Short mmCIF file of C-alpha atoms in Angstrom, two decimals:
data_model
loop_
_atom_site.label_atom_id
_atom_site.label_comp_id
_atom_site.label_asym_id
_atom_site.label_seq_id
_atom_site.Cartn_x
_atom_site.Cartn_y
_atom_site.Cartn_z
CA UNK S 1 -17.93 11.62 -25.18
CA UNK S 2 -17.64 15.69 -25.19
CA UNK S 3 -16.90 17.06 -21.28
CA UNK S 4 -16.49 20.65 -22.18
CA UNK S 5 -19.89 21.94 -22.10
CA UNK S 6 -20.49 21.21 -18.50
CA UNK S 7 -17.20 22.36 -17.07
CA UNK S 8 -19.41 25.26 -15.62
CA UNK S 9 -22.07 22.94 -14.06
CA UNK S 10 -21.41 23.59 -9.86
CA UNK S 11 -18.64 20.94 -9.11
CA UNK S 12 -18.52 19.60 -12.12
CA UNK S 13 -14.52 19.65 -13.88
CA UNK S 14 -13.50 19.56 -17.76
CA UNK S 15 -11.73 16.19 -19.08
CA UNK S 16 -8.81 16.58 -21.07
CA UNK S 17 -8.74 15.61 -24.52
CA UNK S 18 -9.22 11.51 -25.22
CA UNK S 19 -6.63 10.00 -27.15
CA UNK S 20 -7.96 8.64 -30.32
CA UNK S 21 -7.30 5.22 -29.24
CA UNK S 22 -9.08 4.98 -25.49
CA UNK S 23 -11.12 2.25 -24.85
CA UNK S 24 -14.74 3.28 -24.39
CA UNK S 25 -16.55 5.47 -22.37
CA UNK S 26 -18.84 4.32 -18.61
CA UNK S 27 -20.84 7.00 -16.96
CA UNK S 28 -21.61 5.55 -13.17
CA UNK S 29 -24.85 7.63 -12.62
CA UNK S 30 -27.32 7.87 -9.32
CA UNK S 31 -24.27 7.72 -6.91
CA UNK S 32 -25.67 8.80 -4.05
CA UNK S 33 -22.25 9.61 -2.21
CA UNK S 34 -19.30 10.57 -4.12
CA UNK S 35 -16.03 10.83 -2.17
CA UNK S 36 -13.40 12.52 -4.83
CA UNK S 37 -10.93 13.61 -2.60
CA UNK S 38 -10.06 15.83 -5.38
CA UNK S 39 -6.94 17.66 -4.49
CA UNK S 40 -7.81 20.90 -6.03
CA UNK S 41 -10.00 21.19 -3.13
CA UNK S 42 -8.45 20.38 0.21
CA UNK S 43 -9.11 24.10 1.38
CA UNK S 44 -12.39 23.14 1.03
CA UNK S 45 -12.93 19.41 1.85
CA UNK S 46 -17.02 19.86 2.13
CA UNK S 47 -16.41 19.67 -1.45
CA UNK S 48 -14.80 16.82 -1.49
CA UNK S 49 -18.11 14.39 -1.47
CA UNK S 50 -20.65 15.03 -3.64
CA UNK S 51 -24.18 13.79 -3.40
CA UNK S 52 -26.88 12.65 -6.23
CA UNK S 53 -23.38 12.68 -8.23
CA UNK S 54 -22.28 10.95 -11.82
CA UNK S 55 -18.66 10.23 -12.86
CA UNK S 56 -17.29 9.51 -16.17
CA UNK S 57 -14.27 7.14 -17.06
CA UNK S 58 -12.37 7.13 -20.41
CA UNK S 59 -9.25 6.27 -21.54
CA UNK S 60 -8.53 5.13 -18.02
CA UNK S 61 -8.67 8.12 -16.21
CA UNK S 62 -11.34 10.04 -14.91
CA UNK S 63 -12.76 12.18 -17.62
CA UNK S 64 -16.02 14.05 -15.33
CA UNK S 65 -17.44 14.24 -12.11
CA UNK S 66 -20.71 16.08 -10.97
CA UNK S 67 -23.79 16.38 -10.60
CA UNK S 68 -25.65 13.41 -12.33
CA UNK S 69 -28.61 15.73 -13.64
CA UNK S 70 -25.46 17.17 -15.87
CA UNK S 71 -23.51 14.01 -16.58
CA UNK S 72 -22.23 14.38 -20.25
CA UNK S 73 -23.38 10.72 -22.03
CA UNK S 74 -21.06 8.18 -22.40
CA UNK S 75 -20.81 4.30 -23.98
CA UNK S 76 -21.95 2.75 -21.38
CA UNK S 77 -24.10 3.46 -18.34
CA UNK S 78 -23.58 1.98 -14.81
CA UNK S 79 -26.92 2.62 -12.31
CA UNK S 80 -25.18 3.17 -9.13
CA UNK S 81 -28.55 3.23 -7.42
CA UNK S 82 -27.83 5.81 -4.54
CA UNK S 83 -24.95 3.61 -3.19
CA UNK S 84 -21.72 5.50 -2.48
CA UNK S 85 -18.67 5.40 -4.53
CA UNK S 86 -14.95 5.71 -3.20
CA UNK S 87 -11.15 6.08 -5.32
CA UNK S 88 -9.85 2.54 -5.04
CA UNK S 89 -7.40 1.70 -1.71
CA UNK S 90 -4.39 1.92 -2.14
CA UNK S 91 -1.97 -0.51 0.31
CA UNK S 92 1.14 0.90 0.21
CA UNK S 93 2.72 -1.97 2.37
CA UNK S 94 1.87 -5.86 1.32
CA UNK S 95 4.04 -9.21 1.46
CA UNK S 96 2.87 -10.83 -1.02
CA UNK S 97 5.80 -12.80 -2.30
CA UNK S 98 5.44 -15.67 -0.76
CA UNK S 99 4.29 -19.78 -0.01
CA UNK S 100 3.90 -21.61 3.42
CA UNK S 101 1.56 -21.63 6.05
CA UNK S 102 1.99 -20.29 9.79
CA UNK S 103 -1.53 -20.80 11.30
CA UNK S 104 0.00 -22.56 13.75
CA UNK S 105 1.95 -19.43 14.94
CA UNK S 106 -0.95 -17.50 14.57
CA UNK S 107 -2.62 -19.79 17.05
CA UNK S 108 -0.10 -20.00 19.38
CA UNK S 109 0.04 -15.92 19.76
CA UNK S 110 -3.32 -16.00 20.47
CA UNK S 111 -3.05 -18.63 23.29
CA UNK S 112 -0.52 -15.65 24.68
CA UNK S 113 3.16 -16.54 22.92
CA UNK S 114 4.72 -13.15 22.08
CA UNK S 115 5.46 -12.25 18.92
CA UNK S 116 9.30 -12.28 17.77
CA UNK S 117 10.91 -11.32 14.12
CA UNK S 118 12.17 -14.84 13.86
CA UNK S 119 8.92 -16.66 12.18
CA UNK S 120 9.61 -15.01 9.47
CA UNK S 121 12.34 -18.12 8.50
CA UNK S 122 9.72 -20.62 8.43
CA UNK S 123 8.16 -18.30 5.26
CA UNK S 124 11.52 -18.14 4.54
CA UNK S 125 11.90 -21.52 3.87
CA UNK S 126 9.02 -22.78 2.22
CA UNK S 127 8.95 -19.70 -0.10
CA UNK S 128 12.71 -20.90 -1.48
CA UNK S 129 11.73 -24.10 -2.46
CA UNK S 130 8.34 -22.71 -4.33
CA UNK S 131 10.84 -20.46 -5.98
CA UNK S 132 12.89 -23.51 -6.81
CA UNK S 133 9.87 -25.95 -8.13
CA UNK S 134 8.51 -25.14 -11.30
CA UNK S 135 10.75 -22.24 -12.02
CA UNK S 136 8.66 -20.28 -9.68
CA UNK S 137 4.80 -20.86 -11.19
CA UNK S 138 3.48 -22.03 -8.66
CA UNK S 139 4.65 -18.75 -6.32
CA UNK S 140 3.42 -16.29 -9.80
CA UNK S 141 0.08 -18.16 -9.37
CA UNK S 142 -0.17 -17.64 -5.88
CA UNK S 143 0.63 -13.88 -5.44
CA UNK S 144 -1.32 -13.22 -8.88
CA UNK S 145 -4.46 -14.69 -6.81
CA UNK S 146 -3.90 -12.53 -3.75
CA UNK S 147 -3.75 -9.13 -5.66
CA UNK S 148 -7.17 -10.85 -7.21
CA UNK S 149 -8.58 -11.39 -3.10
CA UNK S 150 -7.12 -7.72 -2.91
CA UNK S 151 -8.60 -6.05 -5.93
CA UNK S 152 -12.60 -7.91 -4.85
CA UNK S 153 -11.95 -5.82 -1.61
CA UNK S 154 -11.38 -2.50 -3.40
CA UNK S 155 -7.83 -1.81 -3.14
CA UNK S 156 -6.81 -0.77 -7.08
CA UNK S 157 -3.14 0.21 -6.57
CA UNK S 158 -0.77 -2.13 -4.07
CA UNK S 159 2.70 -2.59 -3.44
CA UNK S 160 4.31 -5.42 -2.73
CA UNK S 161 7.74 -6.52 -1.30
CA UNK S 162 10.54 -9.26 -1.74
CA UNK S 163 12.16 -10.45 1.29
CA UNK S 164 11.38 -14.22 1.67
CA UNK S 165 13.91 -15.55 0.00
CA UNK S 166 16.72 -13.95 1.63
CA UNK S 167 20.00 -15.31 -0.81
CA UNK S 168 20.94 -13.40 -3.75
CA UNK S 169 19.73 -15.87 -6.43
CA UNK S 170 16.04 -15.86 -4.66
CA UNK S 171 16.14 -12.16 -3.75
CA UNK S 172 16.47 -11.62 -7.52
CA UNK S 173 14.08 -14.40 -8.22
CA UNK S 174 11.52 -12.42 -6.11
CA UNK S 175 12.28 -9.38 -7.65
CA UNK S 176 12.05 -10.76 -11.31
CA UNK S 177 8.77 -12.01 -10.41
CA UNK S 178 7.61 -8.67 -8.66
CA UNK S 179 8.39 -7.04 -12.06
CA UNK S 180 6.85 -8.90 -14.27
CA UNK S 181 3.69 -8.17 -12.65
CA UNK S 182 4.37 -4.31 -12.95
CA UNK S 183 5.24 -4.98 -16.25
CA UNK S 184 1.59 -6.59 -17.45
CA UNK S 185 -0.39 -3.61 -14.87
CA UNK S 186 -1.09 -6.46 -12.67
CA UNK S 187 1.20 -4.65 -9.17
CA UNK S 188 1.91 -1.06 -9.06
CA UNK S 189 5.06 -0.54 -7.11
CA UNK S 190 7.79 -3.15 -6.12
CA UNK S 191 10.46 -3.25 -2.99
CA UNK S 192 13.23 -4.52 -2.06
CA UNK S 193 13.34 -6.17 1.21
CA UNK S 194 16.35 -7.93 1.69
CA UNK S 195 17.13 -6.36 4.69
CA UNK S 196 13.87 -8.62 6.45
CA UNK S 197 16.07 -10.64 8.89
CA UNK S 198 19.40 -12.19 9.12
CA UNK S 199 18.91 -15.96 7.34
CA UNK S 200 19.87 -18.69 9.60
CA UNK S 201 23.06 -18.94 6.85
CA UNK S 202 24.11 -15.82 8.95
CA UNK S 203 23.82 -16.98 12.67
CA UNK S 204 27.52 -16.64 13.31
CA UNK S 205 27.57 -20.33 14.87
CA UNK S 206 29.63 -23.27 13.68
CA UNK S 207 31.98 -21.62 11.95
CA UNK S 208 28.86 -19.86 10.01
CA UNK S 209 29.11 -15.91 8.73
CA UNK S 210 27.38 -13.41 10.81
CA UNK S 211 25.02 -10.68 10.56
CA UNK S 212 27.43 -8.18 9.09
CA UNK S 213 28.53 -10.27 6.21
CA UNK S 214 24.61 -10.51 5.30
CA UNK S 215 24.35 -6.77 5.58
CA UNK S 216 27.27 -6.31 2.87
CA UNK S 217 25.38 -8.79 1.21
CA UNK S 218 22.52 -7.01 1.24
CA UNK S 219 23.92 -3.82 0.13
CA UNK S 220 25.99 -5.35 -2.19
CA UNK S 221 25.65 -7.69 -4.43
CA UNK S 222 21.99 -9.02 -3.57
CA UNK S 223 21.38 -5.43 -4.43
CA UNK S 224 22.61 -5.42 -7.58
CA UNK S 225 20.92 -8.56 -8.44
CA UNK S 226 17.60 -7.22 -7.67
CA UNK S 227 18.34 -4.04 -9.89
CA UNK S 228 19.75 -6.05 -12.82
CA UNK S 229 16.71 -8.40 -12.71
CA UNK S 230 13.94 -6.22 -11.89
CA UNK S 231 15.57 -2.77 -13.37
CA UNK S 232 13.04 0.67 -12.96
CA UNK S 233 10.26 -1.75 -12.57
CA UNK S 234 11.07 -1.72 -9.09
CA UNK S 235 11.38 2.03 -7.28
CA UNK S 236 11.57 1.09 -3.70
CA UNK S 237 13.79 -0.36 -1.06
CA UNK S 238 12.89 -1.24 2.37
CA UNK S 239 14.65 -2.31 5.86
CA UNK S 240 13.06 -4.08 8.76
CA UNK S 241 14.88 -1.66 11.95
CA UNK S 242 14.16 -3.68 15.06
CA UNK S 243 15.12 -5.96 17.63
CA UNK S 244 16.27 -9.07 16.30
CA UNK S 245 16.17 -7.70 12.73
CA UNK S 246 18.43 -4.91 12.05
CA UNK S 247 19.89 -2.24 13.95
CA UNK S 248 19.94 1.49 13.31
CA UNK S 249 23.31 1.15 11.53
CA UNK S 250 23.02 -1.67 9.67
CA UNK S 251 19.44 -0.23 8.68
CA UNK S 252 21.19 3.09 7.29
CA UNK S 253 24.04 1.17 5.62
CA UNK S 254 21.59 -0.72 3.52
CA UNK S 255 19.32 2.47 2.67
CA UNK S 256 22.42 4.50 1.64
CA UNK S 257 23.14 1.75 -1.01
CA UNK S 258 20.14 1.63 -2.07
CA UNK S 259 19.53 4.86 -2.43
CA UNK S 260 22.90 5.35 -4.45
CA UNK S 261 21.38 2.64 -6.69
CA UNK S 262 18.19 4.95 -7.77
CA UNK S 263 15.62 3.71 -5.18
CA UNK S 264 13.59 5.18 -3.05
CA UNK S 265 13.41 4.07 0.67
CA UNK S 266 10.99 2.83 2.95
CA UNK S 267 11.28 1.86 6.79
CA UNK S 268 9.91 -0.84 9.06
CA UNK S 269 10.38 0.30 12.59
CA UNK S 270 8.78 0.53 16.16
CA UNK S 271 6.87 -2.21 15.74
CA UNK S 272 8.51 -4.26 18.76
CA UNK S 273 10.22 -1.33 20.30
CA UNK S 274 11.59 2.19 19.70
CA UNK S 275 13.98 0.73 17.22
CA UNK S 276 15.04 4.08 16.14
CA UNK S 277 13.51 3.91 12.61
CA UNK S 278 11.69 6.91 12.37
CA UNK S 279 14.93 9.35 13.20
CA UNK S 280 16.66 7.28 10.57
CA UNK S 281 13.23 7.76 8.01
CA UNK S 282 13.21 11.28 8.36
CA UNK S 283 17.15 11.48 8.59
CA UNK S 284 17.30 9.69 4.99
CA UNK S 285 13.81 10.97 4.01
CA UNK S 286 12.36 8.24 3.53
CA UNK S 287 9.04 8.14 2.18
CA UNK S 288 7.33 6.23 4.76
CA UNK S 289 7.90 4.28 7.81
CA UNK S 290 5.49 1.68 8.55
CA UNK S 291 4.18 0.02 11.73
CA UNK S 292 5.00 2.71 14.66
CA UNK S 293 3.65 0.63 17.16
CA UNK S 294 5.82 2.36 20.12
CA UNK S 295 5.94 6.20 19.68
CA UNK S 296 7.37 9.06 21.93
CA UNK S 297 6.21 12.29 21.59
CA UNK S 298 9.66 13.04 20.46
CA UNK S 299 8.79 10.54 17.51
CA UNK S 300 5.60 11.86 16.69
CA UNK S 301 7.02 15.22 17.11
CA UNK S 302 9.65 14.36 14.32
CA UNK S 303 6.86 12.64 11.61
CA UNK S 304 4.97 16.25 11.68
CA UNK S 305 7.84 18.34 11.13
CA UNK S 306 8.00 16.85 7.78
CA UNK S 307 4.58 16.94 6.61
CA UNK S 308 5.44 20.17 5.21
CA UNK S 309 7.88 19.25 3.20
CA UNK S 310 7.30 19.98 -0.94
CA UNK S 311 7.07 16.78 -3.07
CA UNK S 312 8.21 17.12 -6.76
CA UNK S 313 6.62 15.90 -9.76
CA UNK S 314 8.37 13.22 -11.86
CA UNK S 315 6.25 11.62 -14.93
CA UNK S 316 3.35 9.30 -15.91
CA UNK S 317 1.56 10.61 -12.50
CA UNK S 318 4.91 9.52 -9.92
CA UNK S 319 6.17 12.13 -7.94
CA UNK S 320 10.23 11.85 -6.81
CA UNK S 321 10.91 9.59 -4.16
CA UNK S 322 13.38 12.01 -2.21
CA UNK S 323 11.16 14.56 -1.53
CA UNK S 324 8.06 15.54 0.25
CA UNK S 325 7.38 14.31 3.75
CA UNK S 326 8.10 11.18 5.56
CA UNK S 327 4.60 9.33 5.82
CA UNK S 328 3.49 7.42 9.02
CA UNK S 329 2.02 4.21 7.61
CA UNK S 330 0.19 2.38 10.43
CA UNK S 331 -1.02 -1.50 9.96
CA UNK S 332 -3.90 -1.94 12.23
CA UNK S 333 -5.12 -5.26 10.70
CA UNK S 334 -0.99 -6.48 11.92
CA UNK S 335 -1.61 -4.79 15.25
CA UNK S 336 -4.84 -6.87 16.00
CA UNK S 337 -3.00 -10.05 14.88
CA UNK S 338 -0.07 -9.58 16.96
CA UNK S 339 -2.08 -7.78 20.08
CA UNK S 340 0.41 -5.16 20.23
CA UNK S 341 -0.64 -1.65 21.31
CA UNK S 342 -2.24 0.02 18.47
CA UNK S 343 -0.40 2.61 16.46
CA UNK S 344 -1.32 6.30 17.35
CA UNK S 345 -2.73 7.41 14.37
CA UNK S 346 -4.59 10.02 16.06
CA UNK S 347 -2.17 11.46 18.11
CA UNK S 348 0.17 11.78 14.82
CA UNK S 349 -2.73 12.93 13.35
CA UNK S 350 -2.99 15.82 15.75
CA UNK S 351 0.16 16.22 15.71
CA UNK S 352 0.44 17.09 11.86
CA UNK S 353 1.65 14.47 10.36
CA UNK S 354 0.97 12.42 7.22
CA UNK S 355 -0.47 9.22 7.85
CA UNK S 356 -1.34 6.43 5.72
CA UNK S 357 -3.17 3.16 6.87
CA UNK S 358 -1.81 -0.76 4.60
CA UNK S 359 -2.73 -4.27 5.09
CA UNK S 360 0.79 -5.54 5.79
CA UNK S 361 -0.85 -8.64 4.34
CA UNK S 362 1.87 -11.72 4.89
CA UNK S 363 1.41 -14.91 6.42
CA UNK S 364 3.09 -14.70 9.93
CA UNK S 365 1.44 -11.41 11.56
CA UNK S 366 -1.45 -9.81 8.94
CA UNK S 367 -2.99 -12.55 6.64
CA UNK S 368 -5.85 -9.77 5.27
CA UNK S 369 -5.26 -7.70 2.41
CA UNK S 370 -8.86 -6.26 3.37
CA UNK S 371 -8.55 -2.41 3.67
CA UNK S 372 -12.13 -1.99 4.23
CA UNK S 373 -11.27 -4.15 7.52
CA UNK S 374 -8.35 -1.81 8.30
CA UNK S 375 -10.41 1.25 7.61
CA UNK S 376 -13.07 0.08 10.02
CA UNK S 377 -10.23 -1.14 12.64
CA UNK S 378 -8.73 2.53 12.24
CA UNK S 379 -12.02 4.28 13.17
CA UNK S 380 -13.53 1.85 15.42
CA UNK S 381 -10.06 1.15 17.29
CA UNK S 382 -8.36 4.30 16.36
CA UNK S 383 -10.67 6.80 16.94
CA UNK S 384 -10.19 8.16 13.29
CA UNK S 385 -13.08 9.85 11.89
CA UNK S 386 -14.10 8.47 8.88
CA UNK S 387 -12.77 11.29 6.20
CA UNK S 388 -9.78 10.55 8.03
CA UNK S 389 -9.54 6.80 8.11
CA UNK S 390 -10.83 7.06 4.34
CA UNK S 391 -8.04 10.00 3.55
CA UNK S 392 -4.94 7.76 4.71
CA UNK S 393 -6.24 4.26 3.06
CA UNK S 394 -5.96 6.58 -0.46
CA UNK S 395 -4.73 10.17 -0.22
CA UNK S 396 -2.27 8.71 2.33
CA UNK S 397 -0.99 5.44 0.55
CA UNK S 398 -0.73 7.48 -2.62
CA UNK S 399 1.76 10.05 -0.77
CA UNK S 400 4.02 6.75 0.82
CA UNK S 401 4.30 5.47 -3.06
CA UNK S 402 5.02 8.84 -4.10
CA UNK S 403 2.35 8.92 -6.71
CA UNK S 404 0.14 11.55 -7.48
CA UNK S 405 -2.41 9.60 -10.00
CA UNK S 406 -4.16 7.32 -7.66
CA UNK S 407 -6.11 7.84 -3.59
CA UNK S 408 -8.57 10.35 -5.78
CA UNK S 409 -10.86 10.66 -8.75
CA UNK S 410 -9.63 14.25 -9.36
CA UNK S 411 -10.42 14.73 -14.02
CA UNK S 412 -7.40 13.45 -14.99
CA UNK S 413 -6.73 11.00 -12.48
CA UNK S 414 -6.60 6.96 -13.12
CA UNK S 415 -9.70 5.62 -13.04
CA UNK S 416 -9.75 3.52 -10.06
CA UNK S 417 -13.05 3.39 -9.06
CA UNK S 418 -14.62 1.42 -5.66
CA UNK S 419 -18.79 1.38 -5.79
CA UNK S 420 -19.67 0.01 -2.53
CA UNK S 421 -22.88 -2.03 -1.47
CA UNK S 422 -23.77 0.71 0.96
CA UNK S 423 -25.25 4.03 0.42
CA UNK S 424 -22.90 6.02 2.82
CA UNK S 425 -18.99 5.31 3.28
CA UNK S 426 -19.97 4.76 7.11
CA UNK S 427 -21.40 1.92 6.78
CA UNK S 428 -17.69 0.46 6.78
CA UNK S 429 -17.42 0.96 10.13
CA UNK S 430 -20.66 0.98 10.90
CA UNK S 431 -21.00 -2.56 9.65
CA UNK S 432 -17.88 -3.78 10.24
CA UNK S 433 -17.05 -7.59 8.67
CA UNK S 434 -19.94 -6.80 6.58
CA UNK S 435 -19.20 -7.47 2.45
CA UNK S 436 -19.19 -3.48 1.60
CA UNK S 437 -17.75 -3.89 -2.40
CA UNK S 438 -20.10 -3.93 -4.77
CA UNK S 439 -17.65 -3.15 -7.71
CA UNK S 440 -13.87 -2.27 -8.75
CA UNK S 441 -13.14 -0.40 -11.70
CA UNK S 442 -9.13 -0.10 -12.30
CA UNK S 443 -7.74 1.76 -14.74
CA UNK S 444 -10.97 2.31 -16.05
CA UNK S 445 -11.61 -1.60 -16.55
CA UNK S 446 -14.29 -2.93 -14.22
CA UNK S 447 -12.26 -6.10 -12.62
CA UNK S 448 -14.84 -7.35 -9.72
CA UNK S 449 -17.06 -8.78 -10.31
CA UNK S 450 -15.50 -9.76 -13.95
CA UNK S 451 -17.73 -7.74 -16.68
#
């Protein structure tokens, strides 16, 4: 398939070269919305959605996009038939690793218990002895079928965290396991989360080591587990900041470590309270912090003033993870299940800053890795407009992972593709609970339904 004649069609863009080896060529044709989100034109985002539009995938990236009366043939030929085509989610905060069951919690929140950090011991402890049985297959199988759940929704690129297993061995276990699925292309990015909450080992009572001891296990030794199991395969580290978690300092002690061991750092914080995670984010520059449930203006305030800040390219599509601007990842889906006060995504949004919505799928406060639901929840709940609510569950994510190849279908870009069973991206919100994916291409491989 030969791009180069219609670079000069209006809106269309030249591929680069193929390599000789790229699988075959799709054209998706009669797409009758086209959201690129191509960064070349954010001074011009009008430009950004395309209508009566064709796009070509080869060699897993995104070889053309424009109008479909110029679309360059191709190998095969995909009838979009005037629905509307997105870049794939991408969830740049999931808990994936993990077994048990806490619908019982879930059901006693609703009948108005509050939430509290602690549950997260009960996922604790079932998720240990799945790691323990089998060598661990049975916990493989079950995140490997989430991604699946996550993948029919539309999200194409998702991270995913350890920190149910909260010892060294099973910290590393998780982390081996979270690898391995980078490895084969199954995850994307992988994160340390050992800092989740202080194991009952660590309660201090009975003669029993406290919560400092786990924090210099944390950023010690479980640390250099994870890294020697898991090794580049896994870029990020996180820490949960809040009451009945960790507190500011023990947060930045474990960040500092990690970030002397090569990772990049991510931040749970606000969710309960104003924890004091974001000043620590944007102290440590962090690329995101997540949740941000209870926001000053002074907080909000501090998220925008780094939106400005330059990120740096790196290779294979990454950008560095210590630079550009702290994201504010907000997890309406987790807000709904918990009833907390909803993030303010559009007052950071004013504000200036960079905001990105994730699932937070786990099992205690956010079973969904739907982001269709949590783009609907955002404008519906929000008040997000759509380009917005669509901007931070792609552009958005793709900033938090530091990664410049995915959240668009820029030529060039990976070819993660989300055809939905709608003509217009509305009808997400418009529709809301409604089954809105039609298809999922991913890396250029069409994965739902299977081909």
């Amino acid at each position: 398939m030969t791009s180069a004649p219609h670079a000069a069609a209006a809106g269309a863009h030249p591929a680069p070269a193929a390599a000789a080896a790229s699988p075959a060529s799709t054209l998706i044709t009669d797409i009758g919305e086209l959201w690129t989100l191509d960064p070349a034109l954010d001074d011009a985002p009008e430009r950004q959605v395309l209508h009566d539009a064709a796009l070509v995938l080869e060699g897993g990236r995104v070889a053309w996009y424009g109008p479909a009366a110029d679309a360059p043939a191709a190998d095969e030929r995909v009838d979009a038939a005037g629905r509307a085509v997105l870049p794939g989610w991408v969830d740049s905060h999931s808990h994936l690793i993990f077994d048990g069951d806490r619908s019982a919690e879930f059901e006693a929140r609703m009948a108005g218990r509050a939430y509290a950090a602690g549950g997260i011991q009960v996922t604790t402890d079932a998720t240990r002895a799945a790691l323990d049985a089998s060598d661990g297959d049975r916990l493989e199988q079950l995140v490997r079928a989430r991604i699946a759940e996550a993948v029919a929704g539309g999200t194409t690129c998702l991270e995913t965290k350890t920190g149910y297993g909260l010892t060294l061995e099973d910290e590393a276990r998780s982390a081996a396991l979270a690898a391995r699925l980078v490895a084969d292309g199954t995850l994307d990015e992988a994160t340390y989360l050992g800092a989740h909450l202080v194991p009952l080992e660590f309660d201090g009572a009975h003669g029993r080591p406290g919560a400092g001891a786990y924090v210099d296990l944390a950023a010690g030794p479980m640390l250099e587990a994870v890294r020697e199991q898991a090794g580049d395969l896994l870029r990020w580290a996180d820490v949960f900041c809040e009451d009945g978690a960790f507190d500011v300092a023990q947060s930045r002690r474990v960040l500092r470590a990690a970030r002397a061991a090569g990772l990049g750092l991510r931040v749970h914080g606000h969710q309960l309270a104003r924890s004091g995670g974001v000043a620590l984010a944007v102290e440590l520059g962090a690329a995101s912090v997540d949740h941000l449930n209870h926001m000053s203006a002074e907080d909000v305030d501090a998220l925008a003033a780094t939106a400005a800040l330059p990120v740096r390219e790196d290779a294979d599509g990454r950008l560095a993870m210590d630079a550009g601007p702290t994201v504010a990842t907000v997890l309406p889906a987790c807000d709904l299940s918990t009833r907390a006060p909803l993030a303010p995504a559009r007052a950071l949004l004013d504000a200036g800053a960079v905001v990105a919505l994730a699932s937070n799928c786990n099992p205690g406060t956010s079973y969904t890795s739907s982001m269709s639901f949590c783009v609907a929840t955002a404008v519906l709940q929000m008040r997000l407009s759509l380009a917005e609510a669509i901007r931070a569950a792609t552009r958005g994510g793709a900033l938090a992972l530091r990664r410049a190849d995915v959240g668009h279908l820029a030529v060039g870009a990976r070819a993660d593709v989300h055809l939905l069973a709608a003509p217009a991206a509305i009808h997400l919100a418009y529709r809301p609970g409604m089954p809105m994916t039609a298809a999922v291409w991913r890396r250029g491989q069409r994965l739902h339904p299977a081909a």
